[in-house]
């Protein structure tokens, strides 16, 4: 019988007894690409935890987790569920939603009482989260089929499921209900996703039956400020946008719903640069191209992660039964999230648009000419128009960021660069701490080359990059150009690798030449 040993624990010098030793050597590592169809949205809502990242995979989940679109959205441009809905219309994406508040949010409550002549409160039921969605939650107490026991049903707001806690004993009912809501009932159901109990009075007698609806819940959105939306990173955990850092899967695109305050852009830019996240800043409604250019010049942002978004969008809010004029975040940045990192949003269709400020369904069209579109393109402003070069449909016409470096200005440049950075960052750390030799054929450098070459070749084969070159070799004595790792750098515990990646180039100018007439001479044979 032999002994099986992991390769990182095996040392021949540790062997003393004769025998069979099987050393398991791990296969070469590889680099999995990180997902890029993940966005982070910060905004206000009628339900959900505050300043906590909540994963959303469908509009239905935004209803459950944040209370969905309500009448409050009609007067609140920062409504989180509106931006989730419009972003998810653009393609298969995942969302990290972050709810913020102005501090006036209140949890809905109801006091449940006993059956005495002067009823006593046996327990106070509170919404799990603050918000007006809690005002739709009711507690139904009925007698169970077993004498002396009660069934309790928690009915939530639309999008949630009723929660049934059966056969709670009449003796000690209030404590039993409190424990059931907090911990669940083994073998029946888990803790409540809607409410919790507080203030148990064990002296209260058997419960009054009936339906009891929570009241008093408030959203905390009526006077939200830019500072509350952006949040801080000076506390732990952070708040606002800073909640979106270091998540898994990582955020590729982020924005603050409805924000048009450019004074916040410097802080957002710093955050996005530090976390390799693309973002945008919408102009207020009614912003002309001239005003947009003036604002851009005064703000002075020059960054591949940042674009401006112009013209608000008319969108059919089926929940409230009205066509609303809303900021373009969900439409443009939702599309960018849904696209592969190498793809430009230019000339791509946008879904769910009824009209724009310039393609106005009520006052008529004020179309852009090529000169004005060129001004927006050069300034890093993305805009939705109809038509686009592809035809008569609403789509993104321009697709640049605010970088003054023309090589970086296409929106997809930051998309691919961030994708590569994040993919390398998520995997290459496994090589730290491993041993390296000063021999030309070093196993560690070979493994690094293999990981990088395999990953980049896969991108090339998948038409995500044009070509690449990887260097992680040893510079032989007298021939420094033969590699980038030298005896001295190796002795100082450094390992160098270099990858040159040529990106795909999106077509921005398609020039078609035509020569027609009876006198045209063709080059092909008759």
PDB file of C-alpha atoms in Angstrom, residues 511-517 520 522:
ATOM      1  CA  UNK A 511     -17.138  55.475 -46.470  1.00  0.00           C
ATOM      2  CA  UNK A 512     -18.728  53.985 -49.596  1.00  0.00           C
ATOM      3  CA  UNK A 513     -17.498  55.257 -52.953  1.00  0.00           C
ATOM      4  CA  UNK A 514     -19.680  55.080 -56.056  1.00  0.00           C
ATOM      5  CA  UNK A 515     -18.819  55.757 -59.644  1.00  0.00           C
ATOM      6  CA  UNK A 516     -21.753  55.366 -61.985  1.00  0.00           C
ATOM      7  CA  UNK A 517     -22.472  56.112 -65.618  1.00  0.00           C
ATOM      8  CA  UNK A 520     -17.496  53.738 -66.345  1.00  0.00           C
ATOM      9  CA  UNK A 522     -14.781  48.113 -64.992  1.00  0.00           C
TER      10      UNK A 522
END
